[in-house]
Each structure stands twice: as structure tokens, then as C-alpha cells.
Amino acid sequence: MTRHKTAMTDQTQHNASQNPDSAAANSMWGGRFSESNAAIMQAINASIDVDKRLYAQDIQGSMAHARMLAKQGIITGDDAEVICKGLAQIKTEIQEGRFVFSQELEDIHMNVEARLKAIVGEPAGRLHTARSRNDQVATDFRLWLRDQIDYSVGQIDKLLTALLDQAEKHAETVMPGYTHLQPAQPVTFGHHLMAYVEMLTRDKERLQDARKRLNRSPLGSAAMAGTGFAIDREATAAALGFDGPTRNSMDAVADRDFALEFLAAGAICLIHLSRLAEELVIWSTPSIGFVTMSDKFSTGSSIMPQKRNPDAAELIRAKPGRLLGAFQTLAVVMKGLPMTYAKDMQEDKEITFAAADALDLSLAAMAGMIEDLTAHPAAMRAACQKGHLTATDLADWLVRELGMPFRDAHHVTGRVVVVADQKDCPIWDLELADLQSVEPRITAQVFEVLSIDASVASRRSFGGTAPERVKAAVAEARARLNV
């Protein structure tokens, strides 16, 4: 295969050398070059297989540019009208699958321009006045990423809605809370789910914040120094829904920090999803049995008919690597690049597109899993019988009722736990005499705070797990997040 490719390359070079004018004519950036590219050069240089995804944004930007050129008297109004009609036709052709993309034309910009010339003729050549592919691709990419962020935020909203619905339903469902994956204190299932509401809210805010910074138009920065034509960058920025033009033409074409910021925010979001996914895997294990995943998000085994595998959760658990890898890849691409544009930056879109797909798929799958989730309150309550979950409540009672310093109360409670372990029962099932053998001043009143329900109900501090607090948190989140 390698020898065959080499032979084809040699033949291509031979043909070009025999007919240099033809080779130059076949190149969209010809004139300077007398020979066509080697086949391998064409393969490594072309990006159309990736950036054709930008077709709608490319056409949108070109229409805005053409209309601005006409308004400024740089091209005629008739030419602008013809150009925009041709671009609209190209968009329809692409949407209907009738457009033939050419790798020889390198990218989406040249593919669209070449087709435009075939449709409208000479006016197509005037479209690229006062712009470069450098500012064109930066504009397209920002437009695409802006749309992508809006879509991802919508996906987060769907997941937030599913979490809030379940949290409200289970505001009074008690379960063990864990630290170090060891039983710690009783909480409610609703309170546990609301923790992820907070995480995802910050993820949403990070994406929205990144959107604010990217929403500046590079169009009109041209190759890197601006243009001598009397263009109106404010007009094209407004037409494309940007907050305004970028302030420095070199920075506009040279940086991809807006993509890095999206990847960083997306990676953090997927890290949060992976934590929830891991808990779903643990909770759905039959030996724990806190939840059951619906058939829509579970799979079976090819050999063990009893198996019910949480594959969707496991796949989400693995997805952060895609976003983290994409961030690192793009960061390494950009690291150390001199001003301004360099072809290295062509690597930005493939990894960002793939990362965005992974983020959206994970958000959609998690929303579906949470929405269809069946919780098992009895199993959760039964699990609260292990681990002496109200030990902290005993220590707090000693502080409140006996005036004991908390560190002393902590020590006394630890000794009570030892007695309970020796008797193989939770601390709330000990006899009063057992408690008084450790601390004689303890009274029967202590049993009012040692039950699971009493413990949960007492955590009424802001952000606490008391059912009344959970219900209030759900209502506040719905109003604040508008979901």
C-alpha cells in the first residue's frame, strides 16, 4: 500500500511538472505556485472531512459579509443579492445531501466558494474582498461553538429537571450518607440528588460564562492586520448576533482560548456526571439495591441470563477522558505558537467536535437514566441500620444538654460505639444503662435524637438534609434555574 501511494504521488508530481499552468489553475490559491501539491500533502492539508460541519456558519458569515460590502459600496448591491441567493442554494444542497465535497478544495470555505462560482459566476470572486480564511474560520468556529454551548446548556437543563423531579419525590426518603464510602450520617435521597443539581448549575454557569467571552466577531480582521477597505465590522458583528467585533486583529485570528474554555468547562461537567454515574452503578448493585435502572438504559450478558448491567452509566463514567484529552491536545497545539495564525490550529475543530458530541450524548443519557430511575426507599432505610449513623447526634446531644466540650463528647460517643459493636446492635438500640456505663449523666431524653428520622429532621441549617430544607431547595432551584 505504501509503495502504491508513493507511485501515485510520483505520477501526480510528474503530471504537474508537465503542465504547470493546469496545476496552478486547479489550486484555489494558485498563481504563486507552478506545481500542484503531492497527494500526501493534499491529504494532510485538507480539512473538509472535518470542517464541513461548519457549513451553516460559513454561509451565515459570508452572507453577512456580502451585505456589509454592498452597504459600504465595496461591491454592488446586485452582486451581493446574487451572492446571497447562491449561498442560500448551496445551504439547501448541503442540507439535502446533494452537495459534493471536494478534498482538493481543502476546506469548507473553498468548497462553498467554488460552488458559488459555478452557480453565480464572476460575482463569487468578489465575496472574499476584505477578508481571509483566517478570520473566516475563526468566525465560523465561534458561531458554531456559540450554538453548541446553547445546545449543551439546554441538555443540562433537561438533566436538572430530571434531578429536581426525583429530589422532590424523595425529599423524605432516608438513606446513608457516606464519607470515604463508609457510612457517615443519615441523609435524604432528595438531598443527595440536590448535590448534583448544584454541581450541574455551576457547569451551566461556566458554559454560559465562556459564551460571553467568545461572543465577539473576528470577521474583518482579515489575515492578521485588518484591511484597507472601508468595512463596517460593527455591522457584521451585529448581523451575526455577536456583542461586537474583536478588538485586535492579530488576537482575533491567533487564539483558540474560547475553544479551550469550552473544553475545560465540558470536562468539569463530565467529571460531575462520572461521579453520579459511579453512584448509580453502586446503588444498582443487587447487594445494595438502592435503585433500579430502567430497561432502556441497561443491558444483559451474552452468557449470564440473570445479569442487568448499567452500561450507560459505565460509559458515561469513561467519557471525561475524551474532554480532558481534547483540552490537553488543543493546549499542546497552541502552546508556544508565535503570532499569528499557523496551520497547527487546523487541529482545533476535530477534537472539539468530538468532545462536544461526547458531552451532549452523556448529558442526554444521564437525563434519561435519572428520569426513568426507580428508587427503593425500603432498601435505603434498611442500610441506615448499619454503621451507627446517628453517633454525631449523640455527641451533639452531650454538648447541648450536658455542656460537654465537643472533643470530650466525641470521645464519649466513640466509647458508646464500642459498646454497641460488642452487643452487635446500633447505638439507638442500646439500653439506657449501657449508655450510662460510659457517661452516667446521660438520660432517657437522648433517645429522642438517636433515631434516623429524628437525625434527618434536625438538620435544618441552610443547605441541610432536613426534608423541609430539601423541598425548599427544590422550589428555589426551579425558580432560579427556570426549569
Coordinates of C-alpha atoms in Angstrom, one line a residue:
M1 CA 0.0 0.0 0.0
T2 CA 2.8 2.4 0.8
R3 CA 4.6 1.7 -2.5
H4 CA 1.3 2.2 -4.3
K5 CA 0.7 5.6 -2.7
T6 CA 4.3 6.6 -3.5
A7 CA 3.9 5.7 -7.1
M8 CA 0.7 7.8 -7.2
T9 CA 2.5 10.7 -5.7
D10 CA 5.3 10.5 -8.1
Q11 CA 2.8 10.4 -11.0
T12 CA 1.0 13.4 -9.7
Q13 CA 4.2 15.3 -9.4
H14 CA 5.2 14.3 -12.9
N15 CA 1.9 15.4 -14.4
A16 CA 2.2 18.7 -12.6
S17 CA 5.6 19.3 -13.9
Q18 CA 4.5 18.6 -17.5
N19 CA 1.6 21.1 -17.2
P20 CA 2.3 23.7 -14.5
D21 CA -0.4 26.1 -15.7
S22 CA -3.0 23.4 -15.3
A23 CA -1.7 22.6 -11.9
A24 CA -1.9 26.2 -10.8
A25 CA -5.4 26.5 -12.3
N26 CA -6.6 23.6 -10.2
S27 CA -5.5 25.3 -7.0
M28 CA -7.8 27.7 -5.3
W29 CA -4.8 29.6 -4.1
G30 CA -2.8 29.3 -7.3
G31 CA -0.8 31.9 -9.1
R32 CA 2.2 31.8 -6.7
F33 CA 2.8 28.0 -7.4
S34 CA 3.7 26.3 -10.6
E35 CA 3.2 22.8 -9.4
S36 CA 0.3 21.0 -7.7
N37 CA 0.7 19.5 -4.3
A38 CA 1.8 16.0 -3.7
A39 CA -1.1 13.6 -2.9
I40 CA 0.3 13.2 0.6
M41 CA 0.4 17.0 1.1
Q42 CA -3.2 17.2 -0.1
A43 CA -4.2 14.5 2.4
I44 CA -2.5 16.1 5.4
N45 CA -3.6 19.7 4.4
A46 CA -7.2 19.1 3.7
S47 CA -9.7 19.6 6.5
I48 CA -13.0 19.3 4.6
D49 CA -13.9 15.9 6.1
V50 CA -14.0 17.7 9.5
D51 CA -14.9 21.3 8.9
K52 CA -17.8 20.6 6.6
R53 CA -19.7 20.6 9.8
L54 CA -19.3 24.4 9.8
Y55 CA -21.2 24.8 6.5
A56 CA -24.2 26.7 8.1
Q57 CA -22.0 29.1 10.0
D58 CA -19.7 29.6 7.0
I59 CA -22.7 30.5 4.8
Q60 CA -24.2 32.7 7.5
G61 CA -20.9 34.6 7.9
S62 CA -20.5 35.0 4.1
M63 CA -24.0 36.4 3.7
A64 CA -23.4 39.0 6.4
H65 CA -20.0 39.9 4.9
A66 CA -21.5 40.3 1.4
R67 CA -24.3 42.5 2.6
M68 CA -21.9 44.7 4.5
L69 CA -19.6 45.0 1.5
A70 CA -22.6 46.2 -0.6
K71 CA -23.7 48.6 2.1
Q72 CA -20.2 50.1 2.2
G73 CA -20.1 50.4 -1.6
I74 CA -17.3 47.9 -1.9
I75 CA -19.3 45.6 -4.1
T76 CA -22.7 46.4 -5.8
G77 CA -26.0 45.6 -4.3
D78 CA -26.8 43.4 -7.3
D79 CA -23.7 41.3 -6.7
A80 CA -24.5 41.0 -3.0
E81 CA -28.0 39.8 -3.8
V82 CA -26.8 37.3 -6.4
I83 CA -24.1 36.0 -3.9
C84 CA -26.6 35.6 -1.1
K85 CA -29.1 33.7 -3.3
G86 CA -26.3 31.4 -4.4
L87 CA -25.2 30.8 -0.9
A88 CA -28.8 30.0 0.1
Q89 CA -28.9 27.5 -2.7
I90 CA -25.7 25.9 -1.5
K91 CA -27.1 25.6 2.0
T92 CA -30.1 23.8 0.7
E93 CA -27.9 21.5 -1.4
I94 CA -25.8 20.5 1.6
Q95 CA -28.9 20.0 3.8
E96 CA -30.5 17.8 1.2
G97 CA -27.3 15.8 0.7
R98 CA -26.8 16.9 -2.9
F99 CA -23.6 18.8 -2.4
V100 CA -20.4 17.1 -3.5
F101 CA -17.5 18.0 -1.2
S102 CA -14.0 18.0 -2.7
Q103 CA -10.9 17.2 -0.8
E104 CA -8.8 19.1 -3.4
L105 CA -10.6 22.3 -2.4
E106 CA -9.2 21.7 1.2
D107 CA -11.9 23.1 3.4
I108 CA -15.5 24.2 3.8
H109 CA -14.7 27.8 2.8
M110 CA -13.2 26.9 -0.6
N111 CA -15.8 24.2 -1.3
V112 CA -18.5 26.8 -0.8
E113 CA -16.7 29.4 -2.8
A114 CA -16.0 27.1 -5.7
R115 CA -19.7 26.0 -5.8
L116 CA -20.8 29.6 -5.6
K117 CA -18.7 30.5 -8.6
A118 CA -20.3 27.6 -10.5
I119 CA -23.7 29.0 -9.7
V120 CA -23.4 32.8 -10.0
G121 CA -20.1 33.2 -11.9
E122 CA -18.0 36.3 -11.6
P123 CA -19.7 37.9 -8.6
A124 CA -18.5 34.9 -6.5
G125 CA -14.9 36.2 -6.8
R126 CA -15.8 39.4 -5.1
L127 CA -17.1 37.7 -1.9
H128 CA -13.7 37.3 -0.4
T129 CA -12.9 41.0 -0.6
A130 CA -11.6 42.4 2.7
R131 CA -11.4 39.0 4.5
S132 CA -9.2 36.0 4.8
R133 CA -9.7 32.4 5.6
N134 CA -8.0 33.2 8.9
D135 CA -10.8 35.5 10.1
Q136 CA -13.4 33.5 8.3
V137 CA -12.6 30.2 10.1
A138 CA -12.3 32.0 13.4
T139 CA -15.7 33.5 12.9
D140 CA -17.3 30.2 11.8
F141 CA -15.8 28.4 14.7
R142 CA -17.1 30.9 17.2
L143 CA -20.5 30.8 15.7
W144 CA -20.6 27.0 15.8
L145 CA -19.3 26.9 19.4
R146 CA -21.9 29.5 20.5
D147 CA -24.6 27.3 19.0
Q148 CA -23.0 24.3 20.7
I149 CA -22.9 25.9 24.1
D150 CA -26.6 26.9 23.8
Y151 CA -27.4 23.3 23.0
S152 CA -25.3 21.9 25.8
V153 CA -26.9 24.3 28.3
G154 CA -30.3 23.0 27.1
Q155 CA -29.2 19.4 27.7
I156 CA -28.0 20.4 31.2
D157 CA -31.5 21.9 31.8
K158 CA -33.1 18.6 30.9
L159 CA -30.9 16.8 33.4
L160 CA -31.5 19.4 36.1
T161 CA -35.3 18.9 35.6
A162 CA -35.0 15.2 36.0
L163 CA -32.9 15.5 39.1
L164 CA -35.3 18.1 40.7
D165 CA -38.3 15.8 40.0
Q166 CA -36.6 12.9 41.7
A167 CA -35.3 15.1 44.6
E168 CA -38.8 16.5 45.2
K169 CA -40.3 13.0 45.1
H170 CA -37.8 11.7 47.6
A171 CA -37.4 14.7 49.9
E172 CA -38.3 12.4 52.9
T173 CA -36.6 9.2 51.7
V174 CA -33.8 8.4 54.1
M175 CA -30.5 6.8 53.1
P176 CA -27.0 6.5 54.4
G177 CA -24.7 9.4 53.6
Y178 CA -21.0 8.4 53.1
T179 CA -17.6 9.8 53.5
H180 CA -14.7 7.6 52.3
L181 CA -17.5 5.3 51.1
Q182 CA -18.1 4.5 54.7
P183 CA -21.5 5.1 56.5
A184 CA -21.4 8.6 58.0
Q185 CA -24.7 10.2 58.7
P186 CA -28.3 9.7 57.5
V187 CA -29.4 12.0 54.7
T188 CA -32.4 12.0 52.3
F189 CA -32.1 10.7 48.8
G190 CA -33.5 14.0 47.6
H191 CA -30.7 15.9 49.4
H192 CA -28.2 13.7 47.8
L193 CA -29.6 14.4 44.3
M194 CA -29.7 18.1 45.0
A195 CA -25.9 18.0 45.4
Y196 CA -25.7 17.2 41.7
V197 CA -28.1 20.0 40.9
E198 CA -25.6 22.4 42.5
M199 CA -22.7 20.9 40.5
L200 CA -24.6 21.0 37.2
T201 CA -25.7 24.5 37.9
R202 CA -22.1 25.6 38.2
D203 CA -21.4 23.7 35.0
K204 CA -24.2 25.5 33.2
E205 CA -22.8 28.9 34.5
R206 CA -19.3 28.0 33.3
L207 CA -20.5 27.3 29.8
Q208 CA -22.7 30.5 29.8
D209 CA -19.7 32.5 31.0
A210 CA -17.5 31.1 28.3
R211 CA -20.1 32.0 25.8
K212 CA -19.9 35.7 26.9
R213 CA -16.2 35.8 26.2
L214 CA -16.4 34.1 22.8
N215 CA -19.2 36.2 21.5
R216 CA -17.0 38.7 19.6
S217 CA -16.7 38.7 15.9
P218 CA -13.3 38.2 14.2
L219 CA -14.7 38.9 10.8
G220 CA -12.9 41.8 9.1
S221 CA -9.6 41.1 10.9
A222 CA -8.6 39.5 7.5
A223 CA -5.3 37.6 7.5
M224 CA -4.0 39.3 10.7
A225 CA -3.5 43.0 10.2
G226 CA -7.0 44.2 9.3
T227 CA -7.9 45.5 5.9
G228 CA -7.6 48.8 3.9
F229 CA -11.2 48.6 2.7
A230 CA -13.7 50.8 4.4
I231 CA -15.6 47.9 6.0
D232 CA -18.1 48.1 8.9
R233 CA -17.1 45.4 11.4
E234 CA -19.8 46.6 13.9
A235 CA -22.4 45.8 11.2
T236 CA -21.3 42.3 10.5
A237 CA -20.9 41.6 14.2
A238 CA -24.5 42.7 14.8
A239 CA -25.8 40.8 11.9
L240 CA -24.2 37.6 13.3
G241 CA -25.5 38.2 16.8
F242 CA -22.1 39.0 18.3
D243 CA -21.8 41.6 21.1
G244 CA -19.3 43.4 18.9
P245 CA -16.1 42.9 16.9
T246 CA -12.9 41.6 18.4
R247 CA -10.6 44.5 19.4
N248 CA -7.3 43.3 18.0
S249 CA -6.9 41.7 14.5
M250 CA -3.9 39.6 15.5
D251 CA -5.5 38.2 18.6
A252 CA -8.7 37.5 16.6
V253 CA -7.1 35.0 14.2
A254 CA -4.3 33.8 16.6
D255 CA -6.1 32.3 19.6
R256 CA -8.4 29.5 20.4
D257 CA -8.8 30.1 24.1
F258 CA -12.6 30.2 23.6
A259 CA -12.4 26.5 22.5
L260 CA -10.1 25.7 25.4
E261 CA -12.5 27.3 27.8
F262 CA -15.4 25.2 26.4
L263 CA -13.4 22.0 26.6
A264 CA -12.4 22.8 30.2
A265 CA -16.0 23.6 31.2
G266 CA -17.2 20.5 29.4
A267 CA -14.6 18.3 31.1
I268 CA -15.6 19.5 34.6
C269 CA -19.2 18.8 33.7
L270 CA -18.4 15.3 32.6
I271 CA -16.4 14.7 35.7
H272 CA -19.5 15.5 37.7
L273 CA -21.6 13.2 35.5
S274 CA -19.0 10.4 36.0
R275 CA -19.4 10.7 39.8
L276 CA -23.1 10.4 39.5
A277 CA -22.7 7.5 37.1
E278 CA -20.4 5.7 39.6
E279 CA -23.0 6.1 42.3
L280 CA -25.7 4.7 40.0
V281 CA -23.5 1.7 39.3
I282 CA -23.0 1.2 43.1
W283 CA -26.6 1.8 44.0
S284 CA -28.0 -0.5 41.3
T285 CA -25.9 -3.5 42.5
P286 CA -28.3 -6.1 43.9
S287 CA -26.4 -6.4 47.1
I288 CA -27.1 -2.7 47.7
G289 CA -30.3 -2.3 45.8
F290 CA -31.0 1.4 46.3
V291 CA -32.2 1.9 42.7
T292 CA -33.1 0.0 39.6
M293 CA -32.2 1.3 36.2
S294 CA -34.9 1.0 33.5
D295 CA -34.5 -1.5 30.7
K296 CA -33.9 1.4 28.3
F297 CA -30.6 2.1 29.9
S298 CA -29.5 -1.4 30.9
T299 CA -28.0 -4.3 29.0
G300 CA -27.7 -8.0 29.6
S301 CA -25.0 -10.6 29.4
S302 CA -24.2 -12.9 26.5
I303 CA -23.7 -15.9 28.9
M304 CA -25.3 -15.0 32.2
P305 CA -29.1 -14.6 31.7
Q306 CA -29.7 -13.0 35.2
K307 CA -27.4 -10.1 34.5
R308 CA -28.6 -6.5 34.4
N309 CA -25.7 -4.3 33.5
P310 CA -25.7 -0.5 34.0
D311 CA -23.7 0.0 30.8
A312 CA -25.0 3.5 30.1
A313 CA -23.7 4.7 33.4
E314 CA -20.4 2.9 32.9
L315 CA -19.9 4.5 29.5
I316 CA -20.6 8.0 30.9
R317 CA -18.1 7.2 33.7
A318 CA -15.5 6.8 31.0
K319 CA -16.3 9.9 28.9
P320 CA -14.4 12.5 30.8
G321 CA -11.2 11.2 29.3
R322 CA -12.5 12.5 25.9
L323 CA -12.9 16.0 27.1
L324 CA -9.7 16.0 29.2
G325 CA -7.8 14.6 26.3
A326 CA -9.2 17.2 23.9
F327 CA -8.3 20.0 26.2
Q328 CA -4.8 18.7 26.6
T329 CA -4.4 18.2 22.8
L330 CA -5.5 21.7 21.9
A331 CA -3.5 23.2 24.7
V332 CA -0.4 21.5 23.4
V333 CA -1.2 22.6 19.8
M334 CA -1.5 26.2 20.9
K335 CA 1.4 26.2 23.4
G336 CA 4.4 28.2 22.0
L337 CA 2.8 29.2 18.7
P338 CA 4.1 32.6 17.6
M339 CA 1.7 35.2 16.4
T340 CA -0.5 34.9 14.4
Y341 CA -2.2 32.1 12.5
A342 CA -0.4 28.8 12.0
K343 CA -1.6 25.6 10.3
D344 CA -1.3 23.8 13.5
M345 CA -4.5 25.4 14.6
Q346 CA -6.4 23.4 12.0
E347 CA -6.3 20.6 14.6
D348 CA -8.7 22.5 16.8
K349 CA -12.0 21.5 15.3
E350 CA -11.9 17.8 15.0
I351 CA -11.1 17.3 18.7
T352 CA -13.7 20.0 19.7
F353 CA -16.4 18.5 17.6
A354 CA -15.8 15.0 19.1
A355 CA -15.7 16.4 22.6
A356 CA -18.9 18.2 22.1
D357 CA -20.6 15.1 20.8
A358 CA -19.4 13.1 23.9
L359 CA -20.7 15.8 26.2
D360 CA -24.1 16.0 24.7
L361 CA -24.5 12.2 24.5
S362 CA -23.6 11.9 28.1
L363 CA -26.0 14.6 29.2
A364 CA -28.8 13.1 27.3
A365 CA -28.2 9.6 28.6
M366 CA -27.9 10.7 32.2
A367 CA -31.1 12.7 31.9
G368 CA -32.8 9.6 30.6
M369 CA -31.4 7.4 33.4
I370 CA -32.4 9.8 36.1
E371 CA -35.9 10.4 34.7
D372 CA -36.6 6.6 34.5
L373 CA -34.9 5.7 37.7
T374 CA -36.8 3.7 40.3
A375 CA -35.6 4.3 43.9
H376 CA -36.2 1.7 46.6
P377 CA -36.8 3.6 49.9
A378 CA -37.0 0.4 52.0
A379 CA -33.6 -0.7 50.9
M380 CA -32.2 2.7 51.7
R381 CA -33.7 2.7 55.1
A382 CA -32.5 -0.8 55.9
A383 CA -29.0 0.3 55.0
C384 CA -29.3 3.0 57.6
Q385 CA -29.3 0.3 60.3
K386 CA -25.6 -0.3 59.9
G387 CA -22.8 2.0 60.8
H388 CA -24.2 3.9 63.8
L389 CA -25.2 6.8 61.6
T390 CA -26.6 8.9 64.5
A391 CA -23.4 8.8 66.5
T392 CA -22.8 12.5 65.7
D393 CA -26.3 13.2 67.0
L394 CA -25.3 11.6 70.4
A395 CA -22.2 13.8 70.5
D396 CA -24.3 16.9 69.7
W397 CA -26.8 16.0 72.5
L398 CA -23.9 15.7 75.0
V399 CA -22.8 19.2 74.1
R400 CA -26.2 20.8 74.2
E401 CA -27.6 19.0 77.3
L402 CA -24.6 18.4 79.4
G403 CA -22.4 21.3 78.4
M404 CA -19.6 19.0 77.4
P405 CA -16.9 20.3 75.1
F406 CA -17.3 18.7 71.7
R407 CA -14.0 16.9 71.8
D408 CA -14.9 15.2 75.1
A409 CA -18.4 14.4 73.6
H410 CA -16.7 12.9 70.6
H411 CA -14.6 10.7 72.9
V412 CA -17.6 9.6 74.9
T413 CA -19.6 8.7 71.8
G414 CA -16.7 6.7 70.5
R415 CA -16.8 4.6 73.6
V416 CA -20.5 4.1 73.2
V417 CA -20.0 2.9 69.7
V418 CA -17.6 0.2 71.1
V419 CA -20.3 -1.0 73.5
A420 CA -22.8 -1.1 70.6
D421 CA -20.4 -3.1 68.5
Q422 CA -19.9 -5.6 71.4
K423 CA -23.6 -6.0 71.7
D424 CA -24.0 -6.2 67.9
C425 CA -26.7 -3.5 67.7
P426 CA -27.0 0.1 66.6
I427 CA -26.4 2.7 69.3
W428 CA -30.2 3.6 69.4
D429 CA -31.0 0.0 70.4
L430 CA -28.7 0.2 73.5
E431 CA -30.3 0.2 76.9
L432 CA -30.1 3.4 79.0
A433 CA -27.8 1.5 81.4
D434 CA -25.4 0.8 78.6
L435 CA -25.1 4.5 77.8
Q436 CA -24.8 5.4 81.4
S437 CA -22.0 2.9 81.9
V438 CA -20.0 5.2 79.7
E439 CA -21.4 8.6 80.8
P440 CA -23.6 8.5 84.0
R441 CA -25.3 11.8 83.3
I442 CA -27.0 10.6 80.1
T443 CA -30.8 10.5 80.5
A444 CA -33.6 8.8 78.6
Q445 CA -34.1 12.0 76.7
V446 CA -31.2 11.1 74.5
F447 CA -33.3 8.5 72.6
E448 CA -35.4 11.4 71.1
V449 CA -32.4 12.3 68.9
L450 CA -30.9 8.9 68.1
S451 CA -33.4 7.7 65.6
I452 CA -32.7 8.0 61.8
D453 CA -35.8 10.2 61.2
A454 CA -35.0 12.5 64.1
S455 CA -31.5 12.9 62.9
V456 CA -32.5 13.8 59.4
A457 CA -35.3 16.2 60.6
S458 CA -32.9 18.0 62.9
R459 CA -30.5 19.1 60.0
R460 CA -32.4 22.2 59.3
S461 CA -29.5 24.5 58.8
F462 CA -29.4 26.2 55.4
G463 CA -28.3 23.7 52.9
G464 CA -29.1 20.8 55.3
T465 CA -30.8 17.5 54.6
A466 CA -34.0 18.0 56.6
P467 CA -37.0 17.2 54.3
E468 CA -38.4 20.8 54.7
R469 CA -35.0 22.1 53.6
V470 CA -34.9 19.8 50.6
K471 CA -38.4 20.8 49.5
A472 CA -37.5 24.5 49.8
A473 CA -34.2 23.9 47.9
V474 CA -36.1 22.2 45.1
A475 CA -38.6 25.1 44.8
E476 CA -35.8 27.7 44.9
A477 CA -33.8 25.9 42.2
R478 CA -36.8 25.6 39.9
A479 CA -37.4 29.3 40.2
R480 CA -33.7 30.3 39.9
L481 CA -32.9 27.9 37.0
N482 CA -36.3 28.3 35.3
V483 CA -36.6 24.5 34.8

